PDB file of C-alpha atoms in Angstrom:
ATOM      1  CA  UNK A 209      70.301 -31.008  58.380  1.00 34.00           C
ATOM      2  CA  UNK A 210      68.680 -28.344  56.321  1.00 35.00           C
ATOM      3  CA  UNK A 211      70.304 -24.879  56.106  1.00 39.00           C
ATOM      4  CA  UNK A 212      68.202 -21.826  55.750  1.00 41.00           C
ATOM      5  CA  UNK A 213      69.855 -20.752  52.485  1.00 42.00           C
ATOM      6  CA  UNK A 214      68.397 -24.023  50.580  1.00 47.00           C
ATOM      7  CA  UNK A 215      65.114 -22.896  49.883  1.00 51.00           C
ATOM      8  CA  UNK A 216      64.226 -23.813  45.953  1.00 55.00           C
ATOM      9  CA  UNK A 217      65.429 -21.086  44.354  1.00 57.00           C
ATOM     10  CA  UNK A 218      63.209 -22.000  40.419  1.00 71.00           C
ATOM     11  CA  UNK A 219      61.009 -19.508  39.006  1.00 73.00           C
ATOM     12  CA  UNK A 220      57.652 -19.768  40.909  1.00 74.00           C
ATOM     13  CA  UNK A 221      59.472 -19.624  44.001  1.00 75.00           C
ATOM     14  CA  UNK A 222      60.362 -16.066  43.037  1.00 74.00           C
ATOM     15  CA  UNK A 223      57.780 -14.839  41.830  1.00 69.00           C
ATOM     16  CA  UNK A 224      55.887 -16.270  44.933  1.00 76.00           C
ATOM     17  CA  UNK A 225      58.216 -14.381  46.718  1.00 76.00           C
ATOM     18  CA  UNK A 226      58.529 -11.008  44.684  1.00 73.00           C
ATOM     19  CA  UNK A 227      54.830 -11.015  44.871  1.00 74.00           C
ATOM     20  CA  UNK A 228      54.069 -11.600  48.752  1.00 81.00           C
ATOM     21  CA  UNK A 229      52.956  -8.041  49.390  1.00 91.00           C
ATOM     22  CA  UNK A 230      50.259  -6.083  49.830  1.00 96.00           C
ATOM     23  CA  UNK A 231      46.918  -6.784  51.584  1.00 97.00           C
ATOM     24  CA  UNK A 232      46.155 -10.334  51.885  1.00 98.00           C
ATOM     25  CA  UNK A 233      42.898 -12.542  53.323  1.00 98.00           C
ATOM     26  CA  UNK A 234      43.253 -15.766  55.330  1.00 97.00           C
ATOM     27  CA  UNK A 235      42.044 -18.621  53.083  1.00 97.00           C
ATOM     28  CA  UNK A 236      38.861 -20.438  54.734  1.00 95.00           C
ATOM     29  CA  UNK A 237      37.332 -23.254  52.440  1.00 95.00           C
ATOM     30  CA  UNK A 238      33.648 -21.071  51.858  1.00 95.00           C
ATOM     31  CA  UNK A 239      35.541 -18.380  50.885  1.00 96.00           C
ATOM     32  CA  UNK A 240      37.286 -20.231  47.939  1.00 97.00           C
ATOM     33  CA  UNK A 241      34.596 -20.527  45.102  1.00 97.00           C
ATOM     34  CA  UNK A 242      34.237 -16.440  45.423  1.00 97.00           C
ATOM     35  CA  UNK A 243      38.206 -15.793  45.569  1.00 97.00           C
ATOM     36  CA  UNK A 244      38.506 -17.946  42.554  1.00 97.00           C
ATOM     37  CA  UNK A 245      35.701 -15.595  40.818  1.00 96.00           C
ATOM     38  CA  UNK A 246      37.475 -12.612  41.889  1.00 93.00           C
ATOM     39  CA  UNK A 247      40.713 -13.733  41.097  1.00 95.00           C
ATOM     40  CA  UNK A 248      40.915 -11.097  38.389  1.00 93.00           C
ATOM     41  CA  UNK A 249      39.251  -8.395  39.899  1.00 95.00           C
ATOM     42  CA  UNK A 250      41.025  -4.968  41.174  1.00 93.00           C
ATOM     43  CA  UNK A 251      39.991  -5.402  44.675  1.00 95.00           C
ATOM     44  CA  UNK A 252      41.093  -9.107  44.949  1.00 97.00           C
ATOM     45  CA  UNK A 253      43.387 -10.256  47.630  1.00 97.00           C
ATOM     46  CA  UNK A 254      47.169  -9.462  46.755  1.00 97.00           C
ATOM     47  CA  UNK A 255      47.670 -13.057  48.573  1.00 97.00           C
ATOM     48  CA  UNK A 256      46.362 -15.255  50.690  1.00 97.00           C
ATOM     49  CA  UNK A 257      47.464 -17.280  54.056  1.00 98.00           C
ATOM     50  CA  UNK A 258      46.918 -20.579  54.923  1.00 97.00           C
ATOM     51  CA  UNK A 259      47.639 -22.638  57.549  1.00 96.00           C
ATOM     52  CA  UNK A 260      49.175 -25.363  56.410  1.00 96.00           C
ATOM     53  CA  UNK A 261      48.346 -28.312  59.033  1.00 93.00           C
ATOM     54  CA  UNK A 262      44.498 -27.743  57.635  1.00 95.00           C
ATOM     55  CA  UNK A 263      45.823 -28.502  53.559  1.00 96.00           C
ATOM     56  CA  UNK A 264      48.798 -31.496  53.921  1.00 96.00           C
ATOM     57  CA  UNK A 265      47.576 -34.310  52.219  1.00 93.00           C
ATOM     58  CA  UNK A 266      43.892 -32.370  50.945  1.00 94.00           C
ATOM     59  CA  UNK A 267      43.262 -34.191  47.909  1.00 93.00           C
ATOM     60  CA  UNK A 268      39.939 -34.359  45.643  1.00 96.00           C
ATOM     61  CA  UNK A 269      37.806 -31.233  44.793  1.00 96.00           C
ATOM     62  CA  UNK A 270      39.711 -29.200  47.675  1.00 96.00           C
ATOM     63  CA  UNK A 271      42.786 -30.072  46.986  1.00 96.00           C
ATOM     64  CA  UNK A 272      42.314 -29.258  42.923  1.00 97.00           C
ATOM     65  CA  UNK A 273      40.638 -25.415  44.103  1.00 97.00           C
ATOM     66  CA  UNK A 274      43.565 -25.151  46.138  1.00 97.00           C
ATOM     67  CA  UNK A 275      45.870 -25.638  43.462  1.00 96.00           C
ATOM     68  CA  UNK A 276      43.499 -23.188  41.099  1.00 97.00           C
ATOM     69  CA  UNK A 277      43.774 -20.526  43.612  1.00 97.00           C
ATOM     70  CA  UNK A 278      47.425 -20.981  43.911  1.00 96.00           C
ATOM     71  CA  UNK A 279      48.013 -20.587  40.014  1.00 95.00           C
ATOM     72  CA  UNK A 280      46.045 -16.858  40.640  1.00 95.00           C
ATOM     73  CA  UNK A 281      47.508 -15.564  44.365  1.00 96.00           C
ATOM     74  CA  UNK A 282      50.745 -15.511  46.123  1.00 96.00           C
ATOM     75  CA  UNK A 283      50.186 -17.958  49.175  1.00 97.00           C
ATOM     76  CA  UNK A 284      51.473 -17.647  52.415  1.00 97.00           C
ATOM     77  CA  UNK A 285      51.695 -19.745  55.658  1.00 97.00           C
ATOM     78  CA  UNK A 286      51.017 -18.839  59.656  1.00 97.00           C
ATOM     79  CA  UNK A 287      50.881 -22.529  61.249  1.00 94.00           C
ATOM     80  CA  UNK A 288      48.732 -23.791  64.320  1.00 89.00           C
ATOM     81  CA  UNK A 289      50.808 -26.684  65.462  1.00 85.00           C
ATOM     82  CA  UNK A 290      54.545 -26.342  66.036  1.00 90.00           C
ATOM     83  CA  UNK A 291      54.308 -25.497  69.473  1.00 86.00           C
ATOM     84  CA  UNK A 292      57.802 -23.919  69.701  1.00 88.00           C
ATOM     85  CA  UNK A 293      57.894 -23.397  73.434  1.00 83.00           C
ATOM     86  CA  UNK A 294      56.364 -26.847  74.470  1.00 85.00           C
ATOM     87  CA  UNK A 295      58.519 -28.974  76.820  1.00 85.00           C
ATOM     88  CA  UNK A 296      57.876 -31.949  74.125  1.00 86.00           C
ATOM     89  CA  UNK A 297      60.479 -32.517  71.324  1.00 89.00           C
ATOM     90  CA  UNK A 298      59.999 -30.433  68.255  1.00 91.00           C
ATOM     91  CA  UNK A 299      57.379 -32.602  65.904  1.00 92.00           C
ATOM     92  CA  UNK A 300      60.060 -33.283  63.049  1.00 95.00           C
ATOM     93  CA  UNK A 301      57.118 -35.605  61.173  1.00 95.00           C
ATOM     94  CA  UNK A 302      55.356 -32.476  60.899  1.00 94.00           C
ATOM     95  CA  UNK A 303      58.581 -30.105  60.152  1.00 96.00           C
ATOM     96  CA  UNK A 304      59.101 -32.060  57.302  1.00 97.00           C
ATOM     97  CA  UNK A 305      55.614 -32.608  55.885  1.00 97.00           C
ATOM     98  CA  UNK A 306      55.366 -28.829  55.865  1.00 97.00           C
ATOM     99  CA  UNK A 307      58.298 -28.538  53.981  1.00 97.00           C
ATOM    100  CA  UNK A 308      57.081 -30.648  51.096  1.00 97.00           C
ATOM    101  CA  UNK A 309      53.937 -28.144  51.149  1.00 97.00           C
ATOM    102  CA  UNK A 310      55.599 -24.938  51.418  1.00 97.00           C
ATOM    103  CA  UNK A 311      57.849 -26.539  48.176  1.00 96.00           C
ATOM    104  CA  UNK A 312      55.091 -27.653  46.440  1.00 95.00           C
ATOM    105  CA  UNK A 313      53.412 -24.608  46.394  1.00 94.00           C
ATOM    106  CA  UNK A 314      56.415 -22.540  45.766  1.00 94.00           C
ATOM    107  CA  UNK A 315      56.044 -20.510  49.497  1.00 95.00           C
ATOM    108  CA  UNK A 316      58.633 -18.630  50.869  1.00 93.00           C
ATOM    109  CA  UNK A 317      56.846 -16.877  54.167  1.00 96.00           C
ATOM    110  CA  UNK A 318      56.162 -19.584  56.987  1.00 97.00           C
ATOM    111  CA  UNK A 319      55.033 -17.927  59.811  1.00 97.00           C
ATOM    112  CA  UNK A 320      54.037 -19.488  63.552  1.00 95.00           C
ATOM    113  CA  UNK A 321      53.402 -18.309  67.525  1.00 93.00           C
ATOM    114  CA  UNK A 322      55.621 -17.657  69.882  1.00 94.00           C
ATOM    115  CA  UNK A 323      53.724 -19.698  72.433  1.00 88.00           C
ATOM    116  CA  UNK A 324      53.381 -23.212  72.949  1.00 69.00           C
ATOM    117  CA  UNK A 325      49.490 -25.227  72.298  1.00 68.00           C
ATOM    118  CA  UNK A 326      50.982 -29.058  73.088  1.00 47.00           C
ATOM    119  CA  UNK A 327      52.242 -30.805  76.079  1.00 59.00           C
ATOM    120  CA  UNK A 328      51.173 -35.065  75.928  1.00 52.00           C
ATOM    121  CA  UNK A 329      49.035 -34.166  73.435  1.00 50.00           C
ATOM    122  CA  UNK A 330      47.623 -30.609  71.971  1.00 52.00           C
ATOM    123  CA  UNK A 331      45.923 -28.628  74.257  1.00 51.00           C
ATOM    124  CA  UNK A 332      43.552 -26.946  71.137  1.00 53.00           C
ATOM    125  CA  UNK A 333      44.803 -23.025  72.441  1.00 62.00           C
ATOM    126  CA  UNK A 334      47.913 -20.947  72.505  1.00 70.00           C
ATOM    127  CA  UNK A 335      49.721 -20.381  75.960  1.00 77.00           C
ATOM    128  CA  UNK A 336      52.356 -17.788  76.915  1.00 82.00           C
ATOM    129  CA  UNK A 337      55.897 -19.201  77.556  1.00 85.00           C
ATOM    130  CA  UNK A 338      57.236 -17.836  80.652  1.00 90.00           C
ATOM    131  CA  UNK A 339      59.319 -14.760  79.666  1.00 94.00           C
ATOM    132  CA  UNK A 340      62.683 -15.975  81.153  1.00 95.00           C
ATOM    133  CA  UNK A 341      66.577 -16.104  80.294  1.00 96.00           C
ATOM    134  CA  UNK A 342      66.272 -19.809  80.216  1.00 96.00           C
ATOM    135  CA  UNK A 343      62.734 -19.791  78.093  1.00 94.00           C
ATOM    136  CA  UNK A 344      64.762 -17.228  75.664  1.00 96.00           C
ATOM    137  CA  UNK A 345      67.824 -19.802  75.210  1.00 97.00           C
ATOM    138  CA  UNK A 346      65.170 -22.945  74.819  1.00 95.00           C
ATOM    139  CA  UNK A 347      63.363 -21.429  72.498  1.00 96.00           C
ATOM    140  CA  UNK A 348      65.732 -19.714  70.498  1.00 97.00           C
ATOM    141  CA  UNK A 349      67.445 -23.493  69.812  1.00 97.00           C
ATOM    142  CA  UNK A 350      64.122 -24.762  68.926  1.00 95.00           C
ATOM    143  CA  UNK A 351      63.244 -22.015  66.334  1.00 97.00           C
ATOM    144  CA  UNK A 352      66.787 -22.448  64.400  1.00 97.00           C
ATOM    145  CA  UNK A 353      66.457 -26.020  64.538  1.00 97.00           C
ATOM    146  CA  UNK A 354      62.892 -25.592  62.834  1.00 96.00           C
ATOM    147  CA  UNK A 355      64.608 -22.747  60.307  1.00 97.00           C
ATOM    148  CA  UNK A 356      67.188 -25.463  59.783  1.00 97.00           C
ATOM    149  CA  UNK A 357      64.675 -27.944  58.463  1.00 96.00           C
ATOM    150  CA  UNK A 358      62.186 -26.171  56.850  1.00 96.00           C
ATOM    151  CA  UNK A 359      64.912 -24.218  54.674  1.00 95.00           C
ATOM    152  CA  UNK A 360      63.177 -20.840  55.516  1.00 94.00           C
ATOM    153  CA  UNK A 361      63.740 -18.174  58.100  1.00 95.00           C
ATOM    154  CA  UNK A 362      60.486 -18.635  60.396  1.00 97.00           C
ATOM    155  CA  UNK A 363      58.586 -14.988  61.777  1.00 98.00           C
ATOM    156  CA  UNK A 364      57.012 -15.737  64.733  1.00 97.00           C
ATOM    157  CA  UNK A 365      53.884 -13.801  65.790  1.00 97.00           C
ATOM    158  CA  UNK A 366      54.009 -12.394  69.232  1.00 96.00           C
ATOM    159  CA  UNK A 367      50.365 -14.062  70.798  1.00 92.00           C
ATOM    160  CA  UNK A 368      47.862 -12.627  73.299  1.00 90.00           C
ATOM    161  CA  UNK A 369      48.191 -13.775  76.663  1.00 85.00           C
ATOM    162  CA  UNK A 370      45.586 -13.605  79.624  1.00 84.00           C
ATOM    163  CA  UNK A 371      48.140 -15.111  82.364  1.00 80.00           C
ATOM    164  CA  UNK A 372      51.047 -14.596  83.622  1.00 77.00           C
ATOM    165  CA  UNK A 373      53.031 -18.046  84.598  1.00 74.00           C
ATOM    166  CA  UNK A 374      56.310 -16.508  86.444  1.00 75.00           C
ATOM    167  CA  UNK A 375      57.736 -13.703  84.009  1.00 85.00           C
ATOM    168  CA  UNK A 376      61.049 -12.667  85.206  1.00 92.00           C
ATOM    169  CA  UNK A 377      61.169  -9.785  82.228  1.00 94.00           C
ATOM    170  CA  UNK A 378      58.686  -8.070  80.378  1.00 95.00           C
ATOM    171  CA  UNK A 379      57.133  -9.236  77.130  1.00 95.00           C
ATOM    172  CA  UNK A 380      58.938  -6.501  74.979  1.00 97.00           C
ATOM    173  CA  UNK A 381      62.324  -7.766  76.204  1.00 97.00           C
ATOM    174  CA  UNK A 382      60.879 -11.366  75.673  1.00 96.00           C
ATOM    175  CA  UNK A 383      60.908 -10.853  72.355  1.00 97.00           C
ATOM    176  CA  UNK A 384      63.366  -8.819  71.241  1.00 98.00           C
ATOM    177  CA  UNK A 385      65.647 -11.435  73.160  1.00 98.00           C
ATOM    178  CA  UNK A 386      64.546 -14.313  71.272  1.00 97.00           C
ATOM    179  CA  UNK A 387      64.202 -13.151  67.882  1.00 98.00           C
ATOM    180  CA  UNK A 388      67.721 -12.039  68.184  1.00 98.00           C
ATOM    181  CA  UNK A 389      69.192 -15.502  69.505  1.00 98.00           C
ATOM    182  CA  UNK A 390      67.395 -17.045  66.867  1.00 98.00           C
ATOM    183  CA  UNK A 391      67.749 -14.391  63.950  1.00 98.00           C
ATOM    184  CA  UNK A 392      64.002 -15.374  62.783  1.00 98.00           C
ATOM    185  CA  UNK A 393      61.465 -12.819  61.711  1.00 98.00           C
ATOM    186  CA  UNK A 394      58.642 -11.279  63.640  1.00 98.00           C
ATOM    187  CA  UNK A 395      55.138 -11.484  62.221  1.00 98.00           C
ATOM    188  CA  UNK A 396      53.617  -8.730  64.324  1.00 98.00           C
ATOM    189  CA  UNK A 397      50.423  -9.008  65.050  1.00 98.00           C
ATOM    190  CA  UNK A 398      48.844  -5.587  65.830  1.00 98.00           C
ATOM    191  CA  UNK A 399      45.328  -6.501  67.028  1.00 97.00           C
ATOM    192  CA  UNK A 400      47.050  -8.605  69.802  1.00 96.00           C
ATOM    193  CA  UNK A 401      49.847  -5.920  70.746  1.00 97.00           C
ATOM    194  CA  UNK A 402      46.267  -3.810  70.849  1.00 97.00           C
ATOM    195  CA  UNK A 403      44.535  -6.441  73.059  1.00 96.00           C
ATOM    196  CA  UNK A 404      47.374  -7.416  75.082  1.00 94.00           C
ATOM    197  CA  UNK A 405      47.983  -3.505  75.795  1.00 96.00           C
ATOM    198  CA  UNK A 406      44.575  -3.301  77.536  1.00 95.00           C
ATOM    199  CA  UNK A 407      45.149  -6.230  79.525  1.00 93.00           C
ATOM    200  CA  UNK A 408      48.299  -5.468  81.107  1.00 93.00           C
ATOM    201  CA  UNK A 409      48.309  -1.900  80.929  1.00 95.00           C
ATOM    202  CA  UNK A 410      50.740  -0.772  78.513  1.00 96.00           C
ATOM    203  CA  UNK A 411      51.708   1.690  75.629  1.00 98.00           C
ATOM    204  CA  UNK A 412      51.585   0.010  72.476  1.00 97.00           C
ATOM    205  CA  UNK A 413      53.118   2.573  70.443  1.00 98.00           C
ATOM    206  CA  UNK A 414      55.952   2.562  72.813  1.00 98.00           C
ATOM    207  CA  UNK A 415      55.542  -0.943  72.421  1.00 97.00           C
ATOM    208  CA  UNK A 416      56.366  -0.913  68.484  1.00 97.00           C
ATOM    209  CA  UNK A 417      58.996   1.503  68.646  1.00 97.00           C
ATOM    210  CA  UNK A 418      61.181  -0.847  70.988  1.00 98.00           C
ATOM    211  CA  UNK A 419      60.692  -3.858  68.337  1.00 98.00           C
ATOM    212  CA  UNK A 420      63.507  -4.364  66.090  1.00 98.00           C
ATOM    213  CA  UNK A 421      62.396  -3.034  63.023  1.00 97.00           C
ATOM    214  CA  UNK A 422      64.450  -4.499  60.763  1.00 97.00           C
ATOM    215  CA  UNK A 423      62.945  -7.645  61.795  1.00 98.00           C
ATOM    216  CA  UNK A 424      59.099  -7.315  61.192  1.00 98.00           C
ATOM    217  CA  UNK A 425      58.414  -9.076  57.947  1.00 97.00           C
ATOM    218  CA  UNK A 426      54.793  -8.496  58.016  1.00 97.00           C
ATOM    219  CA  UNK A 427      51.180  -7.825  59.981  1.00 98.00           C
ATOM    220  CA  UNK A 428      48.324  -9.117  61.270  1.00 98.00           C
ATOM    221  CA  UNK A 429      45.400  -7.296  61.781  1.00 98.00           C
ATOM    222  CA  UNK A 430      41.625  -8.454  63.243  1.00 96.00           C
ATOM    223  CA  UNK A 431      38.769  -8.071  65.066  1.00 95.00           C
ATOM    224  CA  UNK A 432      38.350  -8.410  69.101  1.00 92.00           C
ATOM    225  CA  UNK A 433      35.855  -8.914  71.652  1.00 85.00           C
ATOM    226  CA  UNK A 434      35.789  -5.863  74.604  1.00 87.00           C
ATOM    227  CA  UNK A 435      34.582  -8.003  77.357  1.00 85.00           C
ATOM    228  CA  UNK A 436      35.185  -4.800  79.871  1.00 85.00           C
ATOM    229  CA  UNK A 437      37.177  -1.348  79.945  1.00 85.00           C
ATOM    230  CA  UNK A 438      40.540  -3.404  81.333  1.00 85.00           C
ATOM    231  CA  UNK A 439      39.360  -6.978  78.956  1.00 86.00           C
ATOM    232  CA  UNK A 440      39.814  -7.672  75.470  1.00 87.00           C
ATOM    233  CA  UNK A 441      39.559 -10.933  74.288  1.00 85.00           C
ATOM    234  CA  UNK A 442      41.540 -11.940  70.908  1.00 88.00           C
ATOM    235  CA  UNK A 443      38.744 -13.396  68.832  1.00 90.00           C
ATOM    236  CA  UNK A 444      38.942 -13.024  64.953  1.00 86.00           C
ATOM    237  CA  UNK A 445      35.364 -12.659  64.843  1.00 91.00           C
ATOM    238  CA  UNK A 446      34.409  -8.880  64.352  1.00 95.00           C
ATOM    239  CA  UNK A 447      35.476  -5.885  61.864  1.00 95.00           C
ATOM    240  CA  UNK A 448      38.543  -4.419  62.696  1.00 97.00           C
ATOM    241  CA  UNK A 449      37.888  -1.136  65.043  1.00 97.00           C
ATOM    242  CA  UNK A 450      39.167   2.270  64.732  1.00 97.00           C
ATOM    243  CA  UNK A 451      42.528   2.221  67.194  1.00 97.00           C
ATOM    244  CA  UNK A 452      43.677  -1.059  65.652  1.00 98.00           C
ATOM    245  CA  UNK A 453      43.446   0.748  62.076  1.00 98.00           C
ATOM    246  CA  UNK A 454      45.683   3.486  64.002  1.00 97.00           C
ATOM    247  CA  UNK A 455      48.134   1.515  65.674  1.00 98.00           C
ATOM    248  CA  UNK A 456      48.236  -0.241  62.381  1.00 98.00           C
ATOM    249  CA  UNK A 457      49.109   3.079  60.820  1.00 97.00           C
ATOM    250  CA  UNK A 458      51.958   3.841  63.307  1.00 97.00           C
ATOM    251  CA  UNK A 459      53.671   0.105  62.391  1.00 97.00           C
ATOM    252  CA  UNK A 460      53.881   1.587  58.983  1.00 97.00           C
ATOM    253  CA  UNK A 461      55.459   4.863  60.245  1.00 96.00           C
ATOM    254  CA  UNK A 462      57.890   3.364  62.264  1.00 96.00           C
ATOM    255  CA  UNK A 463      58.942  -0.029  60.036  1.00 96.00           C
ATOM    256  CA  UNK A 464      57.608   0.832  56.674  1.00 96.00           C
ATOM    257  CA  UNK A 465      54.598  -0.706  54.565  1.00 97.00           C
ATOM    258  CA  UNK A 466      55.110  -4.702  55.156  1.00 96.00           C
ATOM    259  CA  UNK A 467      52.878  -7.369  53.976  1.00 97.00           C
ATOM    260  CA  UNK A 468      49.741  -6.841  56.110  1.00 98.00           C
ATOM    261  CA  UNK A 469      47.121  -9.627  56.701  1.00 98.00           C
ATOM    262  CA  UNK A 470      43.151  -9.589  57.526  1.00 98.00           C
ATOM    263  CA  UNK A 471      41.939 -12.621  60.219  1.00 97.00           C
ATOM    264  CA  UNK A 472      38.659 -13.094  60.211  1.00 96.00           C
ATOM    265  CA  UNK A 473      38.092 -16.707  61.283  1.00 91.00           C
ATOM    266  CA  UNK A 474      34.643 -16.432  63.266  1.00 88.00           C
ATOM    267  CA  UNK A 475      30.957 -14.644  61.593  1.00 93.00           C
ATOM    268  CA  UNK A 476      32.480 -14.523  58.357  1.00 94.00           C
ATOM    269  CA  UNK A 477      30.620 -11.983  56.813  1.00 96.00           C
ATOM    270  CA  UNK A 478      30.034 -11.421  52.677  1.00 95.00           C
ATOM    271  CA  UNK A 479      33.332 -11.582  51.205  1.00 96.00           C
ATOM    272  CA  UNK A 480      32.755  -7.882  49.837  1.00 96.00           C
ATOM    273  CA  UNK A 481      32.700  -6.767  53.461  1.00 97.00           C
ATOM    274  CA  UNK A 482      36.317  -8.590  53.072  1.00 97.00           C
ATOM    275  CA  UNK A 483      37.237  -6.904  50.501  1.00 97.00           C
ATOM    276  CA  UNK A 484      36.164  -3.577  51.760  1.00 97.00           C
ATOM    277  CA  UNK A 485      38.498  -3.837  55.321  1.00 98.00           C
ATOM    278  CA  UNK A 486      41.340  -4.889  52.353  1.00 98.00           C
ATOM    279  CA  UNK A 487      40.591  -1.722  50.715  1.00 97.00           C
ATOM    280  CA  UNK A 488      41.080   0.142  53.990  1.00 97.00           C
ATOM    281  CA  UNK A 489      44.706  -1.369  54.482  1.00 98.00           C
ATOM    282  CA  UNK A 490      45.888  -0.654  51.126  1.00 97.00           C
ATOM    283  CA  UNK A 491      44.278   2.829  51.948  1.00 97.00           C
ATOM    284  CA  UNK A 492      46.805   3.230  55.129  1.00 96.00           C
ATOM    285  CA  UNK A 493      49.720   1.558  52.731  1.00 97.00           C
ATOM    286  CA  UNK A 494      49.167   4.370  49.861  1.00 95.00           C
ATOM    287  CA  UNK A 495      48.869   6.941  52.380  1.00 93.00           C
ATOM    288  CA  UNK A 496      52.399   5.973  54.069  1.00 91.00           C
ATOM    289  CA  UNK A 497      53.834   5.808  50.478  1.00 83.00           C
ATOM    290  CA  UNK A 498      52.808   9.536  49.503  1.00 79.00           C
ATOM    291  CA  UNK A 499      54.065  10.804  53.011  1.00 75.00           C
ATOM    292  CA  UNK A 500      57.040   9.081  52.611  1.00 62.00           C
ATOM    293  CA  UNK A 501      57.815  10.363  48.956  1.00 56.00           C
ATOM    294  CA  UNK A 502      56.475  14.007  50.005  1.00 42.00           C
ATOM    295  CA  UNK A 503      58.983  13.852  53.081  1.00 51.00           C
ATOM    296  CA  UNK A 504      62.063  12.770  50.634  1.00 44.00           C
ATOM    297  CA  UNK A 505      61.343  15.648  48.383  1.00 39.00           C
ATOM    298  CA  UNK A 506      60.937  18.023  51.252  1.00 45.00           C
ATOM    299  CA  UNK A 507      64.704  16.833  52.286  1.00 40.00           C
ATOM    300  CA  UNK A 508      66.210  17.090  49.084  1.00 41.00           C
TER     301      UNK A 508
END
């Protein structure tokens, strides 16, 4: 079996790697004529994410703009179809055609969800896993043997949830449990710790600060739907609002500036609109920077 540590180690790999940082845009197929004309500009994507069930095996005129946009941006890649806490056994078909990709195109960041979308088949949505002792040591053994083959250290992105199917501990403790069993990443996704904050009544700053923060590789960051006062619905559809850009600014202060991505998979508006929420990130990035150097020199 694969080990973690035998991930291509050639040139493109690390400069794929070196240059994974930033503010990045998810990659959706009308967007890729205009990120190919603005591969050059200043306010271009520092990388883009991809998931990679929608690309293996995307030949022809896709498949060639693919590779043309890979030649100009780091890519990375949050997948849709692993299903790490289904009851089924792990796709390994799948494991291994996305390690060919993730070679191919030189990627080092592989990201998923810590929830589960198959059981016969796929269910087309991502469900909670019970937060349990036994979920923690099932799912922890799944994610390393996934690690194992895909030669990469996974970060898994902790999901909204609009349920609750028999927790015995609370999400925080969920998480922290399994990301330590495993020793994979966590891709934190700050609209949903927003979202799932409202739902179930919770502080998500107090939230972030229990994470390990040693372990949070990168962001997320999106747009939601407020279906009531006590309702949000994670939807990828609408700007980002004002106390997501906050609590986005508070990951920063607590973990440092990480690799932040905008979602926007629904209403897709002009990609200067994009570009604009991208400047806004790298706005909250700079300004952590300059604190951070002012508060050294203050020290000193």
């Amino acid at each position: 079996m694969l080990k973690v540590n035998a991930v291509p180690n050639d040139a493109a790999f690390a400069r794929n790697q070196a240059a994974f940082c930033g503010a990045g845009l998810g990659l959706r197929r009308s967007l890729m004529d205009e990120l190919l004309a603005n591969a050059d500009k200043p306010d271009a994507p520092d990388f883009l994410e991809l998931a990679p069930e929608n690309w293996i095996g995307i030949g022809g005129l896709q498949g060639k703009k693919l590779s043309a946009l890979a030649e100009h941006y780091p890519l990375s890649c949050h997948g849709l179809s692993l299903s790490i806490g289904s009851s089924a056994p792990l796709d390994l078909e799948l494991l291994r055609n996305i390690r060919q990709f993730l070679d191919r195109y030189h990627i080092s960041y592989y990201s998923e969800h810590l929830s589960f979308c198959s059981d016969a088949g796929h269910l087309y949505d991502l469900l909670p896993i019970p937060f349990t002792e036994d979920a923690v040591a099932y799912v922890s053994n799944r994610i390393r043997q996934a690690q194992d083959m895909l030669g990469r250290k996974i970060a898994l992105e902790n999901p909204s949830w609009y349920s609750d199917p028999g927790h015995e501990m609370s999400e925080i403790d969920f998480i922290v449990a399994v990301v330590e069993r495993a020793d994979c990443d966590i891709l934190l996704d700050v609209n949903n710790l927003f979202v799932n904050s409202i739902n179930h009544q919770y502080d998500p700053v107090s939230f972030l600060a229990m994470l390990p923060q040693q372990r949070i590789s990168g962001f997320h960051i999106a747009g939601h739907f407020r279906e009531s006062e006590t309702l949000c619905i994670d939807s990828h559809g609408t700007p980002v609002i004002a106390p997501v850009w906050s609590l986005l600014e508070s990951a920063y202060q607590l973990s440092g500036v990480k690799p932040t991505l905008l979602e926007r998979d629904f209403n897709i508006p002009p990609i200067e609109d994009l570009l604009a929420e991208l400047t806004l990130i790298r706005g909250y990035q700079n300004s952590h920077f300059a604190t951070s150097i002012h508060t050294r020199r203050a020290v000193r």
